[in-house]
mmCIF file of C-alpha atoms and ligand atoms in Angstrom:
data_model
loop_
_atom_site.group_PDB
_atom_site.id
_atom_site.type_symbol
_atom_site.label_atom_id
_atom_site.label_comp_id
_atom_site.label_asym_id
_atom_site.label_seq_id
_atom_site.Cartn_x
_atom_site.Cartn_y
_atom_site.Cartn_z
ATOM 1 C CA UNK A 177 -80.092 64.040 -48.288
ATOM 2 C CA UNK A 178 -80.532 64.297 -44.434
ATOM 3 C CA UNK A 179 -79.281 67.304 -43.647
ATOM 4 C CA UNK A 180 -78.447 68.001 -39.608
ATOM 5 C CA UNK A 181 -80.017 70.141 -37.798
ATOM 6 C CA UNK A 182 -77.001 72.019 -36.340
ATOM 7 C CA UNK A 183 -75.535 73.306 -40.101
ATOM 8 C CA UNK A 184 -75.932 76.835 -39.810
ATOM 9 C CA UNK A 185 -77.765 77.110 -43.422
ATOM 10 C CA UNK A 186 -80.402 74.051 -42.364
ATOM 11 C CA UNK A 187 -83.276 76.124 -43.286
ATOM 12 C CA UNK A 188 -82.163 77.311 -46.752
ATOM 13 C CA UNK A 189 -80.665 74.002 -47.285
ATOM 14 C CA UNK A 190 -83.743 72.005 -46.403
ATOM 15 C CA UNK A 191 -85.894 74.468 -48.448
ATOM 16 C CA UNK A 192 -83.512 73.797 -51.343
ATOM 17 C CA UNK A 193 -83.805 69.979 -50.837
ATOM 18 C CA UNK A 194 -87.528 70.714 -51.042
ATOM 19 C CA UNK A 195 -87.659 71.875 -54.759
ATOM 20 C CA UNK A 196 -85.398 69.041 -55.944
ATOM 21 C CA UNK A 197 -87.407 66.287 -54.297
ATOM 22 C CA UNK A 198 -90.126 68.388 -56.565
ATOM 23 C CA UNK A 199 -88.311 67.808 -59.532
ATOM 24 C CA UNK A 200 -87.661 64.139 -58.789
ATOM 25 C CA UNK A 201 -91.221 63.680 -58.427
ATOM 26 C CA UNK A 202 -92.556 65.476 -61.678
ATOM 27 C CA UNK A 203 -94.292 68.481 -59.847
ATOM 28 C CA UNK A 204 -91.831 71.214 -60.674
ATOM 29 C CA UNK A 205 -89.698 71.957 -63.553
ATOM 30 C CA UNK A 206 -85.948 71.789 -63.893
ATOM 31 C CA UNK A 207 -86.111 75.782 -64.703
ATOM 32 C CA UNK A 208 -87.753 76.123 -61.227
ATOM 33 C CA UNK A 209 -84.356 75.181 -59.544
ATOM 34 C CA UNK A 210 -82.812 78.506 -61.130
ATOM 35 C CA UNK A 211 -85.593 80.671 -60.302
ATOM 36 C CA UNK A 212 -84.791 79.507 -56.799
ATOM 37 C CA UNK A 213 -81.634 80.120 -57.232
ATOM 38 C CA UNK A 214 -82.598 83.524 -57.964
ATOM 39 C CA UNK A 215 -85.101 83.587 -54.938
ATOM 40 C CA UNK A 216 -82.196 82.353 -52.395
ATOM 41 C CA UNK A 217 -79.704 85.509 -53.480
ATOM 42 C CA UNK A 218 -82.145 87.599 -52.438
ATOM 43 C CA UNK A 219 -83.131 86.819 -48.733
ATOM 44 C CA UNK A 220 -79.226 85.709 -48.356
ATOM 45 C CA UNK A 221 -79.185 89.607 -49.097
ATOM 46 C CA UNK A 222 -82.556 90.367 -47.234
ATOM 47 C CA UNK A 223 -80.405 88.636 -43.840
ATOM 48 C CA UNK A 224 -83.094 85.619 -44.417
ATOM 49 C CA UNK A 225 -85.881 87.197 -42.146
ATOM 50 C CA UNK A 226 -89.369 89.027 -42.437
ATOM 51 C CA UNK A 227 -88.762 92.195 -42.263
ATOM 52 C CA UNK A 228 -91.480 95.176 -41.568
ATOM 53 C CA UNK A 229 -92.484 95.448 -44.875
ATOM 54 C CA UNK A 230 -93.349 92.085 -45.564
ATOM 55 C CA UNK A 231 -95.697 91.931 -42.222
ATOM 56 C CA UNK A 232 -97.702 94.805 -43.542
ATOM 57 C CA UNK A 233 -97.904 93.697 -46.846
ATOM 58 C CA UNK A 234 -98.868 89.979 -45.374
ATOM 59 C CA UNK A 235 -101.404 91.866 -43.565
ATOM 60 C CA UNK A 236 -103.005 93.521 -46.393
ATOM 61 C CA UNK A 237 -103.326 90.585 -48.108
ATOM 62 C CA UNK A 238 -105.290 88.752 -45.704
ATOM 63 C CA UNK A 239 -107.805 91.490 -45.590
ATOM 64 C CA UNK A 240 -107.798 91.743 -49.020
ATOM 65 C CA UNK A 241 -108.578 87.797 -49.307
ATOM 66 C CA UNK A 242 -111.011 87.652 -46.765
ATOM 67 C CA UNK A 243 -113.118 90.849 -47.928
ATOM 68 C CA UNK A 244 -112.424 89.654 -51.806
ATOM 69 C CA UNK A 245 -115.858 87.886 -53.307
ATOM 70 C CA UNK A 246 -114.550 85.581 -55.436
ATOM 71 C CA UNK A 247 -110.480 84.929 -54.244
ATOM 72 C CA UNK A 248 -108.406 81.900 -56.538
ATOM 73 C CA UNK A 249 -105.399 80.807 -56.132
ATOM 74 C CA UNK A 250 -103.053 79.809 -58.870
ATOM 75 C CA UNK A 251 -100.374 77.058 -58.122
ATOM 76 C CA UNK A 252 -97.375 76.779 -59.982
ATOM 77 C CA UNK A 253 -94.426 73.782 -59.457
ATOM 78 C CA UNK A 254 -92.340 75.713 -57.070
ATOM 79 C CA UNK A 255 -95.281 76.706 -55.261
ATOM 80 C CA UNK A 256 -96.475 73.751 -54.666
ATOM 81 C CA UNK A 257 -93.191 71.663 -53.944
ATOM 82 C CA UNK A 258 -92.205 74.515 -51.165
ATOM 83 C CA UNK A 259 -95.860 75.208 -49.590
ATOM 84 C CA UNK A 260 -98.491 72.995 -51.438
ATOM 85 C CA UNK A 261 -100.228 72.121 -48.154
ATOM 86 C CA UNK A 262 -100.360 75.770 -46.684
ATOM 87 C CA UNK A 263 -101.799 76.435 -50.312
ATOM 88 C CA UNK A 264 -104.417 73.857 -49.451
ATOM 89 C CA UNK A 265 -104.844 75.174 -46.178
ATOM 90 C CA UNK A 266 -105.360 78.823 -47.390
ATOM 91 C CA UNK A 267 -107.787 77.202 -50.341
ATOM 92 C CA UNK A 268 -110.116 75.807 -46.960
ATOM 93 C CA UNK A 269 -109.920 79.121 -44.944
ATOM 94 C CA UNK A 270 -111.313 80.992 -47.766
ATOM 95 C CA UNK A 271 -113.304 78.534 -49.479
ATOM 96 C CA UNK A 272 -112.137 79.083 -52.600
ATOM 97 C CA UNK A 273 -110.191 77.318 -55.548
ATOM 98 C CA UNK A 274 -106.886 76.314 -56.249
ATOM 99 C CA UNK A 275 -106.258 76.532 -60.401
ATOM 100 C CA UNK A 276 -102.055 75.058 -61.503
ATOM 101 C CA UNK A 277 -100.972 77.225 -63.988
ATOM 102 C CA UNK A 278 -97.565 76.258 -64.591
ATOM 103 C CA UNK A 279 -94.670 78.589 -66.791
ATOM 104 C CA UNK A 280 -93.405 75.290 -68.975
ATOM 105 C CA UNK A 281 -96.074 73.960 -70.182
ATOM 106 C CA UNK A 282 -96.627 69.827 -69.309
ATOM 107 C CA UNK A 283 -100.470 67.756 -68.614
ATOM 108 C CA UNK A 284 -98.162 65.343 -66.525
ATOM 109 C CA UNK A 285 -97.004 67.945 -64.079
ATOM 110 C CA UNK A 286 -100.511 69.430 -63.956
ATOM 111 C CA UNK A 287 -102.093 65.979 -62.964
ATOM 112 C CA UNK A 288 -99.209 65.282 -60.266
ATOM 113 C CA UNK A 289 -99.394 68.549 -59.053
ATOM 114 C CA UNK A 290 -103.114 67.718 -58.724
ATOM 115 C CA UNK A 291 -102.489 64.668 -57.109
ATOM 116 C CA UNK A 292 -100.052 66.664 -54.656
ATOM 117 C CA UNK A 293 -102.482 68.762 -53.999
ATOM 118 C CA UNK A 294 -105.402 66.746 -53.164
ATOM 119 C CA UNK A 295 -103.354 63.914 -51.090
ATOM 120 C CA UNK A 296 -103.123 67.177 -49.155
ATOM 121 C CA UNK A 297 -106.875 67.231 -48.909
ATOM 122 C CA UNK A 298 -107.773 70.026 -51.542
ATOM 123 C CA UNK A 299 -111.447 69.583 -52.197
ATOM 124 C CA UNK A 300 -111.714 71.963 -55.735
ATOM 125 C CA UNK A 301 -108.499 71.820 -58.298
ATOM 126 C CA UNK A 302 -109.187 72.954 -61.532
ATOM 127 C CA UNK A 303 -106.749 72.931 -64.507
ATOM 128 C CA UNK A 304 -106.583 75.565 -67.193
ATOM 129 C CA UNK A 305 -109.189 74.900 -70.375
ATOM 130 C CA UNK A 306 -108.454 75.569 -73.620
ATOM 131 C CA UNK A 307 -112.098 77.348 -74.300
ATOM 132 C CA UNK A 308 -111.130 79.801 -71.568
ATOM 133 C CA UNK A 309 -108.562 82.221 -71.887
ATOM 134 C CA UNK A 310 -107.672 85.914 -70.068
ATOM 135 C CA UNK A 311 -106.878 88.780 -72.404
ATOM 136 C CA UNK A 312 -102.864 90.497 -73.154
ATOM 137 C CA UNK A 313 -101.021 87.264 -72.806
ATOM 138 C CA UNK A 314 -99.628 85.766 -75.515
ATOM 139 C CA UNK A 315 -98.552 82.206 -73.620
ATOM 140 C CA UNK A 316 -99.920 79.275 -73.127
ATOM 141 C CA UNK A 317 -100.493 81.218 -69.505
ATOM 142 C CA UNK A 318 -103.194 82.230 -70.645
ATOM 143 C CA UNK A 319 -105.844 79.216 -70.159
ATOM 144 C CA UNK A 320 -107.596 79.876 -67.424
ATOM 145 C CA UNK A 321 -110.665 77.879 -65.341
ATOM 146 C CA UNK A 322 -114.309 79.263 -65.883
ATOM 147 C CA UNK A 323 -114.622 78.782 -62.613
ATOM 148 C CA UNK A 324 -111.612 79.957 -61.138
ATOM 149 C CA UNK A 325 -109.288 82.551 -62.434
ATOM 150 C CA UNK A 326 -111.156 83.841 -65.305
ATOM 151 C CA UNK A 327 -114.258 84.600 -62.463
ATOM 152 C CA UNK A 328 -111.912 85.623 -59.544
ATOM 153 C CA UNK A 329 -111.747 89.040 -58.358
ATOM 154 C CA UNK A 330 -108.439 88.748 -56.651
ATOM 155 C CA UNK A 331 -105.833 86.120 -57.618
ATOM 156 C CA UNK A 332 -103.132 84.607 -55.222
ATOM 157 C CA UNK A 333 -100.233 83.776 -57.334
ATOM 158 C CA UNK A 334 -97.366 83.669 -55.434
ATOM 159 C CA UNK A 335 -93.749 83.102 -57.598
ATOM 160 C CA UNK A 336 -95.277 84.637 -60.362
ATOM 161 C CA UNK A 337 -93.751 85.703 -63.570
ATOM 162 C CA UNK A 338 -93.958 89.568 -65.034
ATOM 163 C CA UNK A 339 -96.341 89.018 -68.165
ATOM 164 C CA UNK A 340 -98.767 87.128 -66.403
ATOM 165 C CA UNK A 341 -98.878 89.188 -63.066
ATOM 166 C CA UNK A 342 -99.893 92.266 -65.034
ATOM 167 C CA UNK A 343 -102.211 90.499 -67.921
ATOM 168 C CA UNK A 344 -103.952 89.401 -64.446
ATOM 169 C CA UNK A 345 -104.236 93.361 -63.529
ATOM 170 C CA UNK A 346 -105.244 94.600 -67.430
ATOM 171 C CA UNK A 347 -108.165 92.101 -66.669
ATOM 172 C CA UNK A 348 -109.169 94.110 -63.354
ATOM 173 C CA UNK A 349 -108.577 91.376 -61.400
ATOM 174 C CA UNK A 350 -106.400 92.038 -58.136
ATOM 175 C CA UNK A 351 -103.460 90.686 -57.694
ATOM 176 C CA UNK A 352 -101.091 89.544 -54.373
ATOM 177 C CA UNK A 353 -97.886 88.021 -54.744
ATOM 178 C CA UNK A 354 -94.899 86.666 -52.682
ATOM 179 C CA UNK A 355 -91.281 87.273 -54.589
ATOM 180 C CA UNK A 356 -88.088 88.161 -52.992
ATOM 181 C CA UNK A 357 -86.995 90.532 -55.373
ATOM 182 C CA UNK A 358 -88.719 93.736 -55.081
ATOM 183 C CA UNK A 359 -87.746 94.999 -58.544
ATOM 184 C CA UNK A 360 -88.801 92.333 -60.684
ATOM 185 C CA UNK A 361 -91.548 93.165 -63.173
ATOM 186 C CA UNK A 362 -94.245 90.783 -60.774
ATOM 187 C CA UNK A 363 -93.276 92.840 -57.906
ATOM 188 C CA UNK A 364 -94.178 96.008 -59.463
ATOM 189 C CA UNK A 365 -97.196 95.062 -61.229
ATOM 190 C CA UNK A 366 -98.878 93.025 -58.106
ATOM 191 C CA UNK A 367 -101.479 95.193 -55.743
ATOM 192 C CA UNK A 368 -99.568 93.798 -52.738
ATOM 193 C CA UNK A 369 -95.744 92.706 -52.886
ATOM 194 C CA UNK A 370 -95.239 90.435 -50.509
ATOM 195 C CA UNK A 371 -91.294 90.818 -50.378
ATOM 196 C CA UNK A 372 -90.248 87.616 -48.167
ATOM 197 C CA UNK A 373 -89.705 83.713 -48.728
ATOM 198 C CA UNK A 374 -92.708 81.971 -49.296
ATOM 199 C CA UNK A 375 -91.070 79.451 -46.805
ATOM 200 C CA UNK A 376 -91.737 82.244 -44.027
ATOM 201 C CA UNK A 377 -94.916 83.969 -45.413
ATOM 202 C CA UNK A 378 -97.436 81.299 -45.993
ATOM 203 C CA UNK A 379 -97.503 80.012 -42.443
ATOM 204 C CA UNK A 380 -97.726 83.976 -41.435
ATOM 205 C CA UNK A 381 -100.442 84.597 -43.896
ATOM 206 C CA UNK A 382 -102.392 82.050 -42.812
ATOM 207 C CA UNK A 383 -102.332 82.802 -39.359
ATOM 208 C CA UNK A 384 -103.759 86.386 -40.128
ATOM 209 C CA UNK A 385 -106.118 85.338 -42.170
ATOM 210 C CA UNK A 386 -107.681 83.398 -39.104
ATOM 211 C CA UNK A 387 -107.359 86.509 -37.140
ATOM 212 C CA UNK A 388 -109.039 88.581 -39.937
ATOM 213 C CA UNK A 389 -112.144 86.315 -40.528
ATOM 214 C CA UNK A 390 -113.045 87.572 -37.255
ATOM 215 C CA UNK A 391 -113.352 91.404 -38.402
ATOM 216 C CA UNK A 392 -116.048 93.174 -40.189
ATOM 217 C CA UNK A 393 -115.998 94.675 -43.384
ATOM 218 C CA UNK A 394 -114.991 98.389 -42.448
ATOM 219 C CA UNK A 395 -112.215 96.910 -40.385
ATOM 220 C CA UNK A 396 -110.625 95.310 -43.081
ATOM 221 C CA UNK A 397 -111.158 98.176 -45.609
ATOM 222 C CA UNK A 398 -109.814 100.149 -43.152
ATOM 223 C CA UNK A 399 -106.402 98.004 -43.561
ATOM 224 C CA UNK A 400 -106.280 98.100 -47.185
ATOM 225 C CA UNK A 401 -106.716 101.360 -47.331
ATOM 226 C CA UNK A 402 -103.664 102.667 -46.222
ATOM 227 C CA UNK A 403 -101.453 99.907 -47.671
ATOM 228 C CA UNK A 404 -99.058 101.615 -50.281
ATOM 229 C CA UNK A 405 -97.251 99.111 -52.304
ATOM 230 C CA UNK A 406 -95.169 101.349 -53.437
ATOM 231 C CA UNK A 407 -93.797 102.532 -50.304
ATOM 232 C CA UNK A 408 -93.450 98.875 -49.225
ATOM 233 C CA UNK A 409 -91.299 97.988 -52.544
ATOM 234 C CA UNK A 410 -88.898 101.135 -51.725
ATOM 235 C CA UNK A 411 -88.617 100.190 -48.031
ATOM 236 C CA UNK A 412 -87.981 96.543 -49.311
ATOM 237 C CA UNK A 413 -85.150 98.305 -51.829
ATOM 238 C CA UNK A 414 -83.753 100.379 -49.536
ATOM 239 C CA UNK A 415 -82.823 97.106 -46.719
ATOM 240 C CA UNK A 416 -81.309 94.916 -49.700
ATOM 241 C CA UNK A 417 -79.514 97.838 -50.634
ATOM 242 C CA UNK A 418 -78.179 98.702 -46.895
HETATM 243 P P1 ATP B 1300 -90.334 88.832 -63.474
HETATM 244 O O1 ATP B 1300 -90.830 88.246 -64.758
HETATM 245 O O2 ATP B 1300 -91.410 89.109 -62.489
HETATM 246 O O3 ATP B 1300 -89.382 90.006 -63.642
HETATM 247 P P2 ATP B 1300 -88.134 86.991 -63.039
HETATM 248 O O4 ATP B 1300 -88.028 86.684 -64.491
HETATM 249 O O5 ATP B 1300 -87.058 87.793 -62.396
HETATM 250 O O6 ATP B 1300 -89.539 87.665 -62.715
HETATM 251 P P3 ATP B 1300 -88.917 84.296 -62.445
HETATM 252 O O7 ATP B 1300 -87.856 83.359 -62.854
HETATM 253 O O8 ATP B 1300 -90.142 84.414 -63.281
HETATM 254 O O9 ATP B 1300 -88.237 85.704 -62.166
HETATM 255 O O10 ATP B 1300 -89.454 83.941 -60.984
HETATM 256 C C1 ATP B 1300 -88.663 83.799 -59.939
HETATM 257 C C2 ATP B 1300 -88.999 84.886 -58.932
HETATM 258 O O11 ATP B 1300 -89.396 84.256 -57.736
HETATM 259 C C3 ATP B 1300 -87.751 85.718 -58.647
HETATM 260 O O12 ATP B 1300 -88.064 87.091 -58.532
HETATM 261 C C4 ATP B 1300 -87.280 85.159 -57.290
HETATM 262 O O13 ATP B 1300 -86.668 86.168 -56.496
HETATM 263 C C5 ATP B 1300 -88.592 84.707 -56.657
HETATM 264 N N1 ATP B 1300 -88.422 83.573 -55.711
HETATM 265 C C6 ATP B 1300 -87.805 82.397 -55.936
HETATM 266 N N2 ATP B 1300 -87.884 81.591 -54.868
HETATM 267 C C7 ATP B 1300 -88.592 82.268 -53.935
HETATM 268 C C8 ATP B 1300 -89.037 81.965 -52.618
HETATM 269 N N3 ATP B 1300 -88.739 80.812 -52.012
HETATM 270 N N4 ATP B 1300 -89.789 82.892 -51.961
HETATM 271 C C9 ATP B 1300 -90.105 84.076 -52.536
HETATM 272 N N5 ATP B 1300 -89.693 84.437 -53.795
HETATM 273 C C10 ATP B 1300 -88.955 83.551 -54.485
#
């Protein structure tokens, strides 16, 4: 659908366009449209911009991605139909892997997302192996890459659901995510909330991460030291609630 560039909800509307060309094209799951659905409530409610709390916690995870030794970054379908080539992008800047690990389970929308990814230019995409799992998770979830997730210190899943977000922590690795709603169980479990549309965060994301590659160590510790998630969750509470 060509939508014009004067309606007054282009953004949200192209965005939502976006996920169902995703669907069409066997990269994300008919269940993704309603977790959008879910997304879009909350930055109608948020007023649709990044708000102080999202910067810092943007910021925080840049320095926590640069100074991280071993960063991955899981994809799922919504992921990847709204910001697959930032994710490839981000996957360059830090050198480090992309891994699909996708909520309904499907080897044809892992190889397409695959093939998404890589028309992008991703250089390393793993997929999860059987012989290689995390520990507390029950799913399917829980097939991981030996040389990805399951060897990452800090994991990048943004759109993430509750039980894996904090299996991810149980198996001290950290973990950032991006999810509009500060009170579901992935927003309290992550070590930095992103609270913002992935639409808007990626692009920001990436830009500090360029700036941050430039720092030295104490620099960036010095950042992630006095990041408070919890504080950034209430503030996030507190607007959506205003
Ligand atoms: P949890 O298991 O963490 O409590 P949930 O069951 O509420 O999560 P899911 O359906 O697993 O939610 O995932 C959807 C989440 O992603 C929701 O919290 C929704 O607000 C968020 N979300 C959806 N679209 C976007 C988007 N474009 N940008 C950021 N967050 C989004």
């Amino acid at each position: 659908m060509k939508i014009p560039k004067t309606h007054p909800r282009y953004q949200s509307l192209k965005t939502r366009e976006q996920i169902v060309v995703g669907v069409k094209n066997g990269i994300t799951s008919i269940h993704g449209l309603l977790a959008h659905g879910r997304g879009e409530a909350f930055d109608y409610l948020l007023g649709e911009k990044t708000h102080t709390f999202g910067k810092k916690a943007i910021e925080a995870s840049a320095a926590l991605l640069v100074s991280s030794r071993y960063p991955a970054i899981s994809v799922n379908g919504n992921a990847c139909a709204l910001i697959g080539k930032e994710l490839v992008e981000l996957s360059g800047l830090l050198n480090c892997p992309l891994e699909i690990n996708i909520f309904h389970s499907s080897k044809t929308r892992e190889k397409n997302i695959r093939k998404y990814l890589e028309r992008y230019g991703a250089k390393q995409v793993f997929l999860p192996q059987k012989t290689c799992s995390i520990l507390h998770l029950g799913s399917n979830r829980k097939y991981v890459n030996k040389n990805g997730i399951y060897k990452a210190d800090t994991v990048f899943v943004p759109l993430e659901d509750g039980d894996r977000a904090k299996a991810l922590i149980k198996n001290g690795k950290k973990v950032i995510t991006i999810d509009l709603n500060p009170l579901s169980r992935t927003s309290q479990a992550a070590t930095i909330t992103i609270v913002d549309n992935i639409i808007r965060s990626m692009p920001l994301l990436i830009t500090y991460i360029k700036i941050l590659k430039t720092k030295d160590a104490n620099f960036l510790a010095s950042i992630i030291s006095v990041y408070n998630n919890k504080n950034i969750l209430r503030n996030a509470e507190k607007a959506l609630r205003t």
